[in-house]
Amino acid sequence: MTTRIQKRNRKLILDAALEVFSAQGFRGATLDQIAVEAGLSKPNLLYYFDSKEAIHKALLGELLTTWLDPLKAIDPSGDPRAEIMAYMRRKLQMSREYPRESRLFANEILQGAPRMSAFIATELKALVDGFAALIRRWSAEGRLAPVDPHHLIFSIWALTQHYADFDAQIRLIRDGADPLEGAEAHLEMLFARLLAPAQVTPPVG
Amino acid sequence: MTTRIQKRNRKLILDAALEVFSAQGFRGATLDQIAVEAGLSKPNLLYYFDSKEAIHKALLGELLTTWLDPLKAIDPSGDPRAEIMAYMRRKLQMSREYPRESRLFANEILQGAPRMSAFIATELKALVDGFAALIRRWSAEGRLAPVDPHHLIFSIWALTQHYADFDAQIRLIRDGADPLEGAEAHLEMLFARLLAPAQVTPPVG
Amino acid sequence: MTTRIQKRNRKLILDAALEVFSAQGFRGATLDQIAVEAGLSKPNLLYYFDSKEAIHKALLGELLTTWLDPLKAIDPSGDPRAEIMAYMRRKLQMSREYPRESRLFANEILQGAPRMSAFIATELKALVDGFAALIRRWSAEGRLAPVDPHHLIFSIWALTQHYADFDAQIRLIRDGADPLEGAEAHLEMLFARLLAPAQVTPPVG
Amino acid sequence: MTTRIQKRNRKLILDAALEVFSAQGFRGATLDQIAVEAGLSKPNLLYYFDSKEAIHKALLGELLTTWLDPLKAIDPSGDPRAEIMAYMRRKLQMSREYPRESRLFANEILQGAPRMSAFIATELKALVDGFAALIRRWSAEGRLAPVDPHHLIFSIWALTQHYADFDAQIRLIRDGADPLEGAEAHLEMLFARLLAPAQVTPPVG
DNA sequence: GATGAATGAGAATTCATTCAT
DNA sequence: AATGAATGAATTCTCATTCAT
């Protein structure tokens, strides 16, 4: 039986842990920081979760769904470029709404994905492969510029997540301006041009 | 006076530290790991560097030059698209040759750039601003598609560094294939299309 | 809120620290020694105090009051010689009751008073200056031999604290006899003769 | 065979060690500090002395003679008060000329005389006992006020050494003035009054 | 004689985790 | 359900001493 208090406290802890883990990485974060952030005592954290590791694992577990959702929302029967553009926009929206989640994920991957390789190699890969096949089909049908599906997907990830993951750098370079200002227009132009089929690019020079 | 042994050992230490810090982050790395990796004893590390922090600082210090070089190599009197494309290629080359440096940098930024904000806000920003002005001029001259200069630069960074920083993920998704295979062709197409002036993009849908 | 256990353990620690710091000096003392003396584990010491430095500071903080009390007890409207003699007796009593505190203080001063100069230059100095003015007045009124006030005060300090600070030497020289045996009578004679006004000293020789 | 360089370097080391040990105590001092102070390399220190301990021991060894000399200079056939006064003056002079030696000694005694008990219990004690017998005889002969010999000697030590050992405190209280200014006159009066035989002290009050 | 290089044995401190209530 | 108290296992750093030249 899970009481209301239990639910609330687990939520408090996970939110605090997200804050701390995303900013400091797993090793850099301490239970003390999380406890303070959560407004709970350190032993109380361990009443709700077995260990620091367990908190982190729970956090990643929650993240996985969020992470897959935009991919799942792609409609194979939709318009190719519109679908891809919508996917990109959803990803960019995630960088806006869930930057800490993005950084938590980036931290994991940077360190070699020690706790996520299973997920990546199975669930994420499956969806990616499905999307890649779709892209390939769309390209073959001439509804999309011929493009390497995997690299296209990585480009979407890189370009959107960058705004969350490198937020600190962008702010410093843009004098504190909102990092995402103008980002959407820029990315829309970028992907519109990239994906348009039968396009002629004038030679460089 | 710096002896041969000093030079060799400092190099050994910095190389080991790069390996460990780039994989674990500053807090996650231990002097023990670095010492083992360097094949030296732990106190011997501290004979060459004052502290763990000092090793990390030395590493970042070395990184800065490497990090600015590609930007400095841009020729304002060159052909716009060729110059930008060449810059992108150099950055991609760095992800290939120096993935650990890229991850070291990414780790720092992810954690809010605690040790690099000064560098970013001054040296890097100055070069970026110069490049941005150049891009703006090129666009105004019609030699380049009208594009937000900052976002263009961020796009280059995001797309190239992604291959180093998210290497673990890419390998898992591509069944261990070389992450960079096909990347250059993909990015060249992407930037060629993005930067071509006077281009007509058919409406989506 | 301070619990009973906290009170008890803080007291245990400070007492053990007094024992060790007064005998070994700050640098010479180790947390291990203090922990053993206190019957607590080393990390438990640091649960109650932030650092070795903090323990030492707390100890000195407690000492300050004790150290000023005898000076504060001097009554400006009392009989000059009686007041000075009473002050001397209180100081001697402190060497008897709190020899470790005296040695803790002596250790600090010997090392240049790195942690006490503020206290000495302000609080202690103020009281000393007040006492010195009083002595000067008493001398001017003919109720006390004309005597340099500061040197008189230093003489009292030197003569009384010596029994605590040089205890080890005195014991060795007096075959282990109680160092303070006969001290009070001796010092009373010394100060009675020194302070008596209108006294004629026969020429030496 | 001892070369000139050896002699010079041993002297350099001992002088540097005196500086550091007297200010920091044995445990608080480091070979590094001594090496820097001496202008020699750390291993070179240990070429001349077997260990840190050995340097300290050598230093104390040198100190012993200095420490006994004033006592040895007392002339049993001289005038009692003149002899005692002269001894006091020599001791005060030592505080002026050799304050570091005084503090080195004080440090040792404060820590329970771990390295000097043998010396104190034998050589120093013998001289003190001789002096004490002399004082007793002088008092019995009516040439000196009746005074406890040991306490008289301790008083001389305490009053004179205080100016070296508590130098830091005295400076702070006297606004940086030379601690010894006025000390000799003060102590001469003090001992003149203390030692004068057949003296009548008016009742207190 | 002298010193750059190296290290084992501490020492202070941190931190995830457990205990007791 | 919660927390004050406590600690073992690191982890960074110091330092006297040794090694090699």
Tab-separated table of N, CA, C and O in Angstrom, chain B residues 37-130:
chain	number	residue	atom	x	y	z
B	37	GLU	N	46.439	4.524	-14.399
B	37	GLU	CA	46.457	4.778	-15.838
B	37	GLU	C	47.815	5.326	-16.290
B	37	GLU	O	48.313	4.993	-17.362
B	38	ALA	N	48.414	6.160	-15.431
B	38	ALA	CA	49.698	6.766	-15.801
B	38	ALA	C	50.877	5.854	-15.472
B	38	ALA	O	51.997	6.088	-15.917
B	39	GLY	N	50.613	4.804	-14.691
B	39	GLY	CA	51.705	3.936	-14.281
B	39	GLY	C	52.635	4.600	-13.281
B	39	GLY	O	53.817	4.275	-13.182
B	40	LEU	N	52.087	5.534	-12.508
B	40	LEU	CA	52.889	6.205	-11.477
B	40	LEU	C	52.204	6.027	-10.123
B	40	LEU	O	51.033	5.652	-10.055
B	41	SER	N	52.950	6.328	-9.079
B	41	SER	CA	52.331	6.241	-7.757
B	41	SER	C	51.526	7.510	-7.492
B	41	SER	O	51.781	8.559	-8.080
B	42	LYS	N	50.577	7.386	-6.609
B	42	LYS	CA	49.698	8.507	-6.330
B	42	LYS	C	50.478	9.717	-5.822
B	42	LYS	O	50.282	10.826	-6.333
B	43	PRO	N	51.351	9.556	-4.825
B	43	PRO	CA	52.093	10.745	-4.381
B	43	PRO	C	52.952	11.324	-5.491
B	43	PRO	O	53.220	12.527	-5.498
B	44	ASN	N	53.361	10.492	-6.410
B	44	ASN	CA	54.187	11.004	-7.491
B	44	ASN	C	53.386	11.945	-8.393
B	44	ASN	O	53.924	12.910	-8.932
B	45	LEU	N	52.122	11.669	-8.539
B	45	LEU	CA	51.262	12.603	-9.271
B	45	LEU	C	51.344	13.981	-8.627
B	45	LEU	O	51.460	15.004	-9.300
B	46	LEU	N	51.269	13.962	-7.312
B	46	LEU	CA	51.235	15.234	-6.583
B	46	LEU	C	52.623	15.832	-6.447
B	46	LEU	O	52.786	16.926	-5.924
B	47	TYR	N	53.610	15.097	-6.876
B	47	TYR	CA	54.952	15.686	-6.972
B	47	TYR	C	55.014	16.576	-8.211
B	47	TYR	O	55.696	17.595	-8.228
B	48	TYR	N	54.241	16.219	-9.211
B	48	TYR	CA	54.266	16.989	-10.452
B	48	TYR	C	53.169	18.047	-10.521
B	48	TYR	O	53.329	19.067	-11.176
B	49	PHE	N	52.057	17.779	-9.866
B	49	PHE	CA	50.969	18.761	-9.839
B	49	PHE	C	50.538	18.956	-8.396
B	49	PHE	O	50.497	18.012	-7.621
B	50	ASP	N	50.168	20.191	-8.071
B	50	ASP	CA	49.863	20.508	-6.680
B	50	ASP	C	48.660	19.763	-6.139
B	50	ASP	O	48.563	19.499	-4.948
B	51	SER	N	47.725	19.489	-6.996
B	51	SER	CA	46.478	18.889	-6.517
B	51	SER	C	45.722	18.281	-7.689
B	51	SER	O	46.079	18.476	-8.855
B	52	LYS	N	44.685	17.537	-7.387
B	52	LYS	CA	43.805	17.003	-8.415
B	52	LYS	C	43.278	18.153	-9.269
B	52	LYS	O	43.286	18.084	-10.504
B	53	GLU	N	42.839	19.183	-8.574
B	53	GLU	CA	42.350	20.386	-9.258
B	53	GLU	C	43.385	20.929	-10.241
B	53	GLU	O	43.048	21.317	-11.363
B	54	ALA	N	44.648	20.940	-9.812
B	54	ALA	CA	45.704	21.507	-10.669
B	54	ALA	C	45.892	20.672	-11.933
B	54	ALA	O	46.158	21.206	-13.009
B	55	ILE	N	45.760	19.366	-11.801
B	55	ILE	CA	45.866	18.512	-12.983
B	55	ILE	C	44.752	18.855	-13.963
B	55	ILE	O	44.972	19.037	-15.155
B	56	HIS	N	43.568	18.956	-13.402
B	56	HIS	CA	42.408	19.256	-14.241
B	56	HIS	C	42.565	20.608	-14.918
B	56	HIS	O	42.281	20.762	-16.115
B	57	LYS	N	43.028	21.586	-14.169
B	57	LYS	CA	43.209	22.920	-14.707
B	57	LYS	C	44.244	22.903	-15.839
B	57	LYS	O	44.028	23.513	-16.895
B	58	ALA	N	45.338	22.187	-15.622
B	58	ALA	CA	46.370	22.097	-16.654
B	58	ALA	C	45.800	21.489	-17.924
B	58	ALA	O	46.094	21.919	-19.041
B	59	LEU	N	44.940	20.496	-17.727
B	59	LEU	CA	44.327	19.802	-18.855
B	59	LEU	C	43.434	20.759	-19.638
B	59	LEU	O	43.513	20.841	-20.873
B	60	LEU	N	42.603	21.486	-18.919
B	60	LEU	CA	41.727	22.453	-19.584
B	60	LEU	C	42.560	23.525	-20.280
B	60	LEU	O	42.234	23.954	-21.391
B	61	GLY	N	43.631	23.931	-19.609
B	61	GLY	CA	44.498	24.950	-20.208
B	61	GLY	C	45.030	24.518	-21.552
B	61	GLY	O	45.015	25.301	-22.519
B	62	GLU	N	45.462	23.255	-21.627
B	62	GLU	CA	45.944	22.736	-22.900
B	62	GLU	C	44.837	22.663	-23.934
B	62	GLU	O	45.055	22.879	-25.128
B	63	LEU	N	43.636	22.371	-23.435
B	63	LEU	CA	42.503	22.183	-24.338
B	63	LEU	C	42.117	23.487	-25.035
B	63	LEU	O	41.731	23.494	-26.216
B	64	LEU	N	42.257	24.583	-24.312
B	64	LEU	CA	41.751	25.854	-24.831
B	64	LEU	C	42.313	26.184	-26.207
B	64	LEU	O	41.566	26.531	-27.125
B	65	THR	N	43.611	26.069	-26.331
B	65	THR	CA	44.231	26.371	-27.624
B	65	THR	C	43.623	25.492	-28.714
B	65	THR	O	43.151	25.982	-29.748
B	66	THR	N	43.660	24.193	-28.466
B	66	THR	CA	43.084	23.249	-29.416
B	66	THR	C	41.667	23.652	-29.796
B	66	THR	O	41.254	23.473	-30.947
B	67	TRP	N	40.976	24.163	-28.814
B	67	TRP	CA	39.563	24.441	-29.018
B	67	TRP	C	39.350	25.672	-29.895
B	67	TRP	O	38.380	25.766	-30.633
B	68	LEU	N	40.295	26.621	-29.785
B	68	LEU	CA	40.141	27.865	-30.543
B	68	LEU	C	40.714	27.775	-31.965
B	68	LEU	O	40.264	28.484	-32.871
B	69	ASP	N	41.686	26.904	-32.117
B	69	ASP	CA	42.390	26.854	-33.395
B	69	ASP	C	41.487	26.812	-34.627
B	69	ASP	O	41.677	27.617	-35.556
B	70	PRO	N	40.529	25.915	-34.689
B	70	PRO	CA	39.706	25.864	-35.907
B	70	PRO	C	39.012	27.190	-36.195
B	70	PRO	O	38.885	27.584	-37.364
B	71	LEU	N	38.576	27.875	-35.163
B	71	LEU	CA	37.922	29.167	-35.370
B	71	LEU	C	38.899	30.184	-35.940
B	71	LEU	O	38.558	30.997	-36.794
B	72	LYS	N	40.120	30.137	-35.420
B	72	LYS	CA	41.131	31.108	-35.851
B	72	LYS	C	41.534	30.894	-37.307
B	72	LYS	O	42.025	31.809	-37.965
B	73	ALA	N	41.348	29.659	-37.760
B	73	ALA	CA	41.801	29.334	-39.114
B	73	ALA	C	40.847	29.838	-40.192
B	73	ALA	O	41.123	29.725	-41.387
B	74	ILE	N	39.712	30.388	-39.763
B	74	ILE	CA	38.762	30.889	-40.761
B	74	ILE	C	39.337	32.121	-41.458
B	74	ILE	O	39.840	33.031	-40.814
B	75	ASP	N	39.215	32.136	-42.769
B	75	ASP	CA	39.779	33.244	-43.543
B	75	ASP	C	38.652	34.184	-43.989
B	75	ASP	O	37.844	33.824	-44.843
B	76	PRO	N	38.618	35.394	-43.444
B	76	PRO	CA	37.530	36.348	-43.771
B	76	PRO	C	37.487	36.693	-45.252
B	76	PRO	O	36.439	37.092	-45.752
B	77	SER	N	38.619	36.504	-45.919
B	77	SER	CA	38.624	36.866	-47.340
B	77	SER	C	38.373	35.656	-48.234
B	77	SER	O	38.414	35.750	-49.451
B	78	GLY	N	38.121	34.541	-47.609
B	78	GLY	CA	37.879	33.332	-48.388
B	78	GLY	C	36.445	33.270	-48.880
B	78	GLY	O	35.637	34.158	-48.616
B	79	ASP	N	36.133	32.181	-49.562
B	79	ASP	CA	34.768	31.992	-50.009
B	79	ASP	C	33.884	31.587	-48.840
B	79	ASP	O	34.209	30.639	-48.114
B	80	PRO	N	32.764	32.278	-48.655
B	80	PRO	CA	31.929	32.036	-47.475
B	80	PRO	C	31.598	30.572	-47.226
B	80	PRO	O	31.937	30.024	-46.178
B	81	ARG	N	30.940	29.980	-48.196
B	81	ARG	CA	30.529	28.598	-47.947
B	81	ARG	C	31.714	27.668	-47.788
B	81	ARG	O	31.709	26.761	-46.966
B	82	ALA	N	32.747	27.909	-48.552
B	82	ALA	CA	33.932	27.057	-48.443
B	82	ALA	C	34.564	27.193	-47.061
B	82	ALA	O	34.996	26.211	-46.454
B	83	GLU	N	34.600	28.406	-46.566
B	83	GLU	CA	35.202	28.623	-45.257
B	83	GLU	C	34.397	27.942	-44.143
B	83	GLU	O	34.948	27.288	-43.261
B	84	ILE	N	33.097	28.126	-44.224
B	84	ILE	CA	32.252	27.516	-43.182
B	84	ILE	C	32.335	26.001	-43.272
B	84	ILE	O	32.438	25.301	-42.260
B	85	MET	N	32.314	25.506	-44.474
B	85	MET	CA	32.399	24.058	-44.653
B	85	MET	C	33.737	23.529	-44.133
B	85	MET	O	33.786	22.473	-43.504
B	86	ALA	N	34.780	24.294	-44.396
B	86	ALA	CA	36.092	23.850	-43.926
B	86	ALA	C	36.141	23.860	-42.398
B	86	ALA	O	36.721	22.969	-41.773
B	87	TYR	N	35.519	24.874	-41.813
B	87	TYR	CA	35.478	24.944	-40.349
B	87	TYR	C	34.744	23.726	-39.800
B	87	TYR	O	35.214	23.077	-38.860
B	88	MET	N	33.602	23.422	-40.409
B	88	MET	CA	32.844	22.264	-39.974
B	88	MET	C	33.696	20.997	-40.082
B	88	MET	O	33.731	20.184	-39.171
B	89	ARG	N	34.432	20.883	-41.184
B	89	ARG	CA	35.252	19.680	-41.381
B	89	ARG	C	36.355	19.574	-40.331
B	89	ARG	O	36.659	18.500	-39.831
B	90	ARG	N	36.941	20.727	-39.998
B	90	ARG	CA	37.991	20.705	-38.956
B	90	ARG	C	37.396	20.277	-37.621
B	90	ARG	O	37.995	19.513	-36.866
B	91	LYS	N	36.212	20.788	-37.317
B	91	LYS	CA	35.571	20.410	-36.059
B	91	LYS	C	35.245	18.916	-36.057
B	91	LYS	O	35.413	18.234	-35.036
B	92	LEU	N	34.802	18.430	-37.182
B	92	LEU	CA	34.481	17.006	-37.253
B	92	LEU	C	35.759	16.181	-37.092
B	92	LEU	O	35.777	15.152	-36.414
B	93	GLN	N	36.804	16.678	-37.690
B	93	GLN	CA	38.093	16.014	-37.578
B	93	GLN	C	38.541	15.956	-36.114
B	93	GLN	O	39.119	14.973	-35.659
B	94	MET	N	38.249	17.009	-35.384
B	94	MET	CA	38.616	17.020	-33.969
B	94	MET	C	37.833	15.976	-33.180
B	94	MET	O	38.346	15.363	-32.254
B	95	SER	N	36.580	15.766	-33.556
B	95	SER	CA	35.795	14.737	-32.880
B	95	SER	C	36.380	13.361	-33.164
B	95	SER	O	36.275	12.442	-32.370
B	96	ARG	N	36.995	13.257	-34.321
B	96	ARG	CA	37.598	11.986	-34.701
B	96	ARG	C	38.910	11.800	-33.952
B	96	ARG	O	39.167	10.747	-33.373
B	97	GLU	N	39.737	12.864	-33.967
B	97	GLU	CA	41.077	12.740	-33.397
B	97	GLU	C	41.131	12.966	-31.890
B	97	GLU	O	41.962	12.387	-31.192
B	98	TYR	N	40.292	13.841	-31.412
B	98	TYR	CA	40.348	14.178	-29.990
B	98	TYR	C	39.002	14.020	-29.291
B	98	TYR	O	38.491	14.965	-28.699
B	99	PRO	N	38.443	12.814	-29.359
B	99	PRO	CA	37.112	12.659	-28.737
B	99	PRO	C	37.165	12.864	-27.219
B	99	PRO	O	36.220	13.384	-26.637
B	100	ARG	N	38.270	12.482	-26.584
B	100	ARG	CA	38.352	12.650	-25.136
B	100	ARG	C	38.354	14.131	-24.759
B	100	ARG	O	37.704	14.536	-23.796
B	101	GLU	N	39.059	14.933	-25.540
B	101	GLU	CA	39.051	16.368	-25.276
B	101	GLU	C	37.635	16.924	-25.406
B	101	GLU	O	37.208	17.758	-24.604
B	102	SER	N	36.935	16.437	-26.409
B	102	SER	CA	35.571	16.918	-26.603
B	102	SER	C	34.701	16.555	-25.400
B	102	SER	O	33.920	17.368	-24.907
B	103	ARG	N	34.877	15.349	-24.908
B	103	ARG	CA	34.069	14.917	-23.762
B	103	ARG	C	34.479	15.654	-22.488
B	103	ARG	O	33.642	15.961	-21.636
B	104	LEU	N	35.771	15.934	-22.359
B	104	LEU	CA	36.227	16.721	-21.212
B	104	LEU	C	35.528	18.071	-21.211
B	104	LEU	O	35.013	18.541	-20.193
B	105	PHE	N	35.492	18.664	-22.399
B	105	PHE	CA	34.838	19.957	-22.557
B	105	PHE	C	33.343	19.835	-22.264
B	105	PHE	O	32.776	20.640	-21.510
B	106	ALA	N	32.719	18.822	-22.823
B	106	ALA	CA	31.280	18.635	-22.627
B	106	ALA	C	30.960	18.463	-21.145
B	106	ALA	O	29.995	19.021	-20.624
B	107	ASN	N	31.774	17.692	-20.456
B	107	ASN	CA	31.585	17.505	-19.019
B	107	ASN	C	31.582	18.847	-18.295
B	107	ASN	O	30.732	19.100	-17.435
B	108	GLU	N	32.541	19.682	-18.634
B	108	GLU	CA	32.624	20.986	-17.986
B	108	GLU	C	31.370	21.826	-18.225
B	108	GLU	O	30.813	22.408	-17.294
B	109	ILE	N	30.954	21.875	-19.460
B	109	ILE	CA	29.798	22.712	-19.789
B	109	ILE	C	28.532	22.161	-19.140
B	109	ILE	O	27.727	22.902	-18.587
B	110	LEU	N	28.393	20.846	-19.170
B	110	LEU	CA	27.214	20.216	-18.583
B	110	LEU	C	27.077	20.615	-17.119
B	110	LEU	O	25.974	20.763	-16.600
B	111	GLN	N	28.206	20.750	-16.445
B	111	GLN	CA	28.149	21.083	-15.027
B	111	GLN	C	28.151	22.584	-14.795
B	111	GLN	O	28.410	23.048	-13.687
B	112	GLY	N	27.837	23.325	-15.836
B	112	GLY	CA	27.701	24.763	-15.661
B	112	GLY	C	28.980	25.536	-15.914
B	112	GLY	O	29.086	26.694	-15.546
B	113	ALA	N	29.991	24.878	-16.507
B	113	ALA	CA	31.247	25.541	-16.859
B	113	ALA	C	31.940	26.192	-15.665
B	113	ALA	O	32.436	27.318	-15.769
B	114	PRO	N	31.992	25.502	-14.507
B	114	PRO	CA	32.532	26.144	-13.300
B	114	PRO	C	33.968	26.617	-13.470
B	114	PRO	O	34.367	27.582	-12.853
B	115	ARG	N	34.730	25.931	-14.325
B	115	ARG	CA	36.135	26.292	-14.464
B	115	ARG	C	36.438	26.926	-15.814
B	115	ARG	O	37.597	27.171	-16.135
B	116	MET	N	35.419	27.141	-16.614
B	116	MET	CA	35.710	27.641	-17.952
B	116	MET	C	34.931	28.889	-18.300
B	116	MET	O	35.082	29.412	-19.404
B	117	SER	N	34.087	29.352	-17.409
B	117	SER	CA	33.233	30.483	-17.794
B	117	SER	C	34.075	31.672	-18.217
B	117	SER	O	33.709	32.360	-19.178
B	118	ALA	N	35.188	31.916	-17.532
B	118	ALA	CA	36.021	33.059	-17.896
B	118	ALA	C	36.503	32.920	-19.332
B	118	ALA	O	36.359	33.847	-20.139
B	119	PHE	N	37.012	31.747	-19.642
B	119	PHE	CA	37.504	31.514	-21.006
B	119	PHE	C	36.406	31.689	-22.043
B	119	PHE	O	36.597	32.338	-23.082
B	120	ILE	N	35.256	31.108	-21.755
B	120	ILE	CA	34.165	31.175	-22.715
B	120	ILE	C	33.690	32.611	-22.906
B	120	ILE	O	33.482	33.072	-24.029
B	121	ALA	N	33.544	33.308	-21.781
B	121	ALA	CA	32.980	34.667	-21.846
B	121	ALA	C	33.950	35.664	-22.469
B	121	ALA	O	33.528	36.741	-22.891
B	122	THR	N	35.219	35.319	-22.531
B	122	THR	CA	36.181	36.283	-23.094
B	122	THR	C	36.748	35.809	-24.433
B	122	THR	O	36.317	36.257	-25.489
B	123	GLU	N	37.692	34.869	-24.363
B	123	GLU	CA	38.396	34.463	-25.574
B	123	GLU	C	37.478	33.819	-26.607
B	123	GLU	O	37.466	34.205	-27.783
B	124	LEU	N	36.716	32.814	-26.146
B	124	LEU	CA	35.863	32.118	-27.106
B	124	LEU	C	34.802	33.061	-27.669
B	124	LEU	O	34.579	33.137	-28.883
B	125	LYS	N	34.178	33.814	-26.747
B	125	LYS	CA	33.125	34.745	-27.176
B	125	LYS	C	33.664	35.744	-28.211
B	125	LYS	O	32.993	36.055	-29.207
B	126	ALA	N	34.874	36.242	-28.004
B	126	ALA	CA	35.446	37.229	-28.923
B	126	ALA	C	35.560	36.632	-30.330
B	126	ALA	O	35.151	37.255	-31.321
B	127	LEU	N	36.082	35.421	-30.385
B	127	LEU	CA	36.224	34.785	-31.692
B	127	LEU	C	34.873	34.491	-32.318
B	127	LEU	O	34.671	34.672	-33.527
B	128	VAL	N	33.939	34.040	-31.480
B	128	VAL	CA	32.604	33.734	-31.991
B	128	VAL	C	31.956	34.996	-32.521
B	128	VAL	O	31.355	35.004	-33.615
B	129	ASP	N	32.082	36.078	-31.754
B	129	ASP	CA	31.469	37.335	-32.208
B	129	ASP	C	32.069	37.793	-33.536
B	129	ASP	O	31.345	38.280	-34.422
B	130	GLY	N	33.377	37.621	-33.661
B	130	GLY	CA	34.024	37.983	-34.919
B	130	GLY	C	33.493	37.153	-36.071
B	130	GLY	O	33.134	37.682	-37.145
